[in-house]
């Protein structure tokens, strides 16, 4: 009977401790379940918020053709122009016309820059600028001093003239003048001028200076 009496008390504290431990574990699990159910700040909750914070990619507009561009018959335009010399008109052919469209004068329709060239070696004979006024093209600039070439440069008119010294072949000018014009108060006004002398890096006299070879 003593053995039975001693065994009872020895098992009592251990069983009580086990019950307390199990209850604590169940309480912790219950609290964890409640926290998850009430929408905590775990990784699962952050997912949708992160997706919403990303701004949609901006749409890049596709380029549209200029609504102010009107193609012209440059040969007919120059031939009908009373400001063009008879010499230029006489030799004018489709192969000798170079046409550029762009805004030089601030009009609603693009201006037309016409360069007249020789068909064989493309030497500039003359250059003209036409502005559309009330549906008709008006000559607002001309230069008929060959060799010359006009072009649009950042909204300004740039005119290049080749400079020849005595004895220069047509293919090898000594330099060039570049004149820049801008449209001011209804006409072109010169804004800049610069001259360039070409070097003689290629060719040249190869004769022996001693005269023996």
Coordinates of C-alpha atoms in Angstrom, one line a residue:
X1 CA 0.0 0.0 0.0
X2 CA 3.0 2.3 0.6
X3 CA 4.0 2.0 -3.0
X4 CA 0.7 3.0 -4.3
X5 CA 0.6 6.0 -1.9
X6 CA 4.0 7.2 -3.1
X7 CA 3.3 6.9 -6.8
X8 CA 0.3 9.2 -6.7
X9 CA 2.1 12.4 -5.5
X10 CA 5.1 11.9 -7.8
X11 CA 2.9 11.9 -11.0
X12 CA 0.7 14.9 -10.0
X13 CA 3.1 17.8 -10.6
X14 CA 4.3 16.4 -14.0
X15 CA 0.7 16.0 -15.3
X16 CA -0.2 19.5 -14.2
X17 CA 2.8 20.9 -16.0
X18 CA 1.9 19.1 -19.2
X19 CA -1.7 20.5 -19.0
X20 CA -0.4 24.0 -18.5
X21 CA 2.0 23.7 -21.4
X22 CA -0.6 22.3 -23.8
X23 CA -3.0 25.2 -22.8
X24 CA -0.3 27.8 -23.5
X25 CA 0.3 26.3 -27.0
X26 CA -3.4 26.2 -27.8
X27 CA -3.7 29.9 -26.7
X28 CA -0.7 30.9 -28.9
X29 CA -2.2 29.1 -31.9
X30 CA -5.6 30.8 -31.3
X31 CA -4.0 34.3 -31.1
X32 CA -2.0 33.6 -34.4
X33 CA -5.2 32.5 -36.2
X34 CA -7.0 35.6 -35.0
X35 CA -4.1 37.9 -36.2
X36 CA -4.1 36.3 -39.6
X37 CA -7.9 36.5 -39.9
X38 CA -8.1 40.2 -39.1
X39 CA -5.8 41.2 -42.0
X40 CA -2.3 41.7 -40.6
X41 CA 0.7 43.2 -42.4
X42 CA 2.1 40.0 -43.7
X43 CA 3.6 39.4 -47.1
X44 CA 0.3 38.2 -48.5
X45 CA -1.4 41.6 -47.6
X46 CA 1.4 43.6 -49.1
X47 CA 1.2 42.0 -52.5
X48 CA -1.9 43.8 -53.9
X49 CA -0.8 47.1 -52.4
X50 CA 2.6 46.8 -54.2
X51 CA 1.0 46.1 -57.5
X52 CA -1.4 49.1 -57.2
X53 CA 1.6 51.4 -56.5
X54 CA 3.2 50.8 -59.9
X55 CA 2.1 53.6 -62.3
X56 CA 1.1 52.4 -65.8
X57 CA 3.7 53.1 -68.6
X58 CA 3.2 56.4 -70.4
X59 CA 2.0 56.1 -73.9
X60 CA 4.4 57.5 -76.5
X61 CA 2.4 59.3 -79.3
X62 CA 3.1 58.0 -82.8
X63 CA 4.6 60.6 -85.2
X64 CA 2.0 62.1 -87.5
X65 CA 2.8 63.6 -91.0
X66 CA 2.8 67.3 -91.1
X67 CA -0.6 68.7 -92.0
X68 CA 1.1 71.8 -93.4
X69 CA 3.1 70.0 -96.1
X70 CA 1.8 70.6 -99.7
X71 CA 3.8 69.1 -102.5
X72 CA 4.3 71.3 -105.5
X73 CA 5.4 71.0 -109.1
X74 CA 8.7 72.9 -108.7
X75 CA 9.5 73.0 -112.4
X76 CA 6.2 74.6 -113.2
X77 CA 6.4 76.9 -110.2
X78 CA 9.8 78.3 -111.3
X79 CA 8.9 78.6 -114.9
X80 CA 5.7 80.6 -114.1
X81 CA 7.7 82.9 -111.7
X82 CA 8.3 86.3 -113.3
X83 CA 11.1 86.9 -110.9
X84 CA 13.2 84.1 -112.3
X85 CA 15.7 85.0 -115.1
X86 CA 15.1 83.8 -118.6
X87 CA 18.5 82.0 -118.5
X88 CA 17.4 79.8 -115.6
X89 CA 14.1 79.1 -117.2
X90 CA 15.7 78.1 -120.5
X91 CA 17.8 75.3 -119.0
X92 CA 15.3 74.2 -116.4
X93 CA 14.6 70.4 -116.4
X94 CA 13.1 68.0 -113.8
X95 CA 16.6 66.5 -113.2
X96 CA 17.9 70.0 -112.3
X97 CA 15.5 70.8 -109.5
X98 CA 16.1 70.0 -105.8
X99 CA 13.1 70.8 -103.5
X100 CA 12.9 71.1 -99.7
X101 CA 9.8 71.8 -97.6
X102 CA 9.8 73.4 -94.2
X103 CA 8.7 76.3 -92.0
X104 CA 10.9 79.4 -92.6
X105 CA 8.3 82.2 -92.5
X106 CA 5.9 81.1 -89.9
X107 CA 3.0 80.5 -92.3
X108 CA 0.3 77.8 -91.9
X109 CA 1.7 76.0 -95.0
X110 CA 5.3 74.9 -95.3
X111 CA 7.6 77.1 -97.4
X112 CA 9.3 75.7 -100.5
X113 CA 13.0 76.0 -101.1
X114 CA 13.9 75.3 -104.7
X115 CA 17.5 74.8 -105.8
X116 CA 18.2 74.8 -109.5
X117 CA 21.2 72.6 -110.4
X118 CA 23.0 71.5 -113.6
X119 CA 21.9 67.9 -114.4
X120 CA 25.4 66.7 -115.2
X121 CA 27.5 67.7 -112.2
X122 CA 24.9 69.2 -109.9
X123 CA 26.3 72.6 -109.7
X124 CA 24.0 75.1 -108.0
X125 CA 22.7 77.6 -110.6
X126 CA 20.1 79.5 -108.5
X127 CA 18.0 79.2 -105.3
X128 CA 14.5 80.4 -104.5
X129 CA 12.1 80.4 -101.5
X130 CA 8.3 80.4 -102.0
X131 CA 5.8 81.3 -99.3
X132 CA 2.2 80.3 -99.5
X133 CA -0.1 83.3 -99.3
X134 CA -3.9 82.8 -99.6
X135 CA -3.4 79.6 -101.5
X136 CA -0.8 80.9 -104.0
X137 CA 3.0 80.7 -103.8
X138 CA 4.9 83.9 -103.8
X139 CA 8.7 84.3 -104.4
X140 CA 10.1 85.8 -101.2
X141 CA 13.8 85.1 -101.8
X142 CA 16.1 84.5 -104.8
X143 CA 19.8 84.3 -105.6
X144 CA 21.0 83.6 -109.1
X145 CA 24.8 83.7 -108.6
X146 CA 26.3 80.4 -109.4
X147 CA 27.4 78.2 -107.7
X148 CA 25.0 78.5 -104.9
X149 CA 22.8 76.2 -102.7
X150 CA 20.1 77.0 -100.1
X151 CA 18.8 74.9 -97.3
X152 CA 16.8 75.0 -94.1
X153 CA 18.9 75.1 -90.9
X154 CA 17.0 75.0 -87.6
X155 CA 14.3 77.3 -88.9
X156 CA 16.7 79.7 -90.7
X157 CA 17.6 79.9 -94.4
X158 CA 21.3 79.0 -95.0
X159 CA 22.8 79.9 -98.3
X160 CA 26.2 78.5 -99.4
X161 CA 28.2 80.1 -102.2
X162 CA 31.4 78.5 -103.6
X163 CA 34.3 80.9 -104.0
X164 CA 36.7 80.5 -106.9
X165 CA 40.1 82.1 -107.4
X166 CA 41.6 82.7 -110.8
X167 CA 42.5 79.3 -112.3
X168 CA 40.4 77.2 -110.0
X169 CA 38.7 74.2 -111.8
X170 CA 35.0 73.9 -111.3
X171 CA 35.5 70.8 -109.1
X172 CA 37.9 72.6 -106.8
X173 CA 36.8 76.0 -105.4
X174 CA 39.2 77.9 -103.1
X175 CA 36.6 78.4 -100.4
X176 CA 33.0 79.1 -99.5
X177 CA 30.7 81.8 -98.0
X178 CA 27.8 80.7 -95.8
X179 CA 25.1 83.3 -95.2
X180 CA 22.2 82.8 -92.7
X181 CA 18.9 84.6 -93.0
X182 CA 15.9 84.7 -90.7
X183 CA 12.4 85.9 -91.5
X184 CA 11.8 89.2 -89.8
X185 CA 8.9 91.7 -90.4
X186 CA 7.8 90.1 -93.6
X187 CA 11.2 89.5 -95.3
X188 CA 14.5 87.7 -94.9
X189 CA 17.2 89.5 -93.0
X190 CA 20.8 88.5 -92.9
X191 CA 21.8 87.2 -89.4
X192 CA 25.2 85.7 -89.9
X193 CA 28.1 85.3 -92.4
X194 CA 31.2 83.3 -92.3
X195 CA 33.9 82.4 -94.9
X196 CA 36.0 79.3 -95.2
X197 CA 39.2 78.9 -97.1
X198 CA 39.8 75.3 -98.3
X199 CA 43.2 73.8 -97.7
X200 CA 45.3 72.1 -100.4
X201 CA 45.8 68.8 -98.5
X202 CA 45.2 66.7 -101.7
X203 CA 47.2 67.0 -104.9
X204 CA 49.6 69.9 -105.3
X205 CA 52.9 70.4 -107.1
X206 CA 55.0 67.2 -106.8
X207 CA 57.8 68.5 -109.0
X208 CA 61.3 68.0 -107.6
X209 CA 62.4 71.5 -106.4
X210 CA 66.0 70.8 -107.6
X211 CA 64.7 70.5 -111.2
X212 CA 66.4 67.2 -111.7
X213 CA 63.5 64.9 -111.4

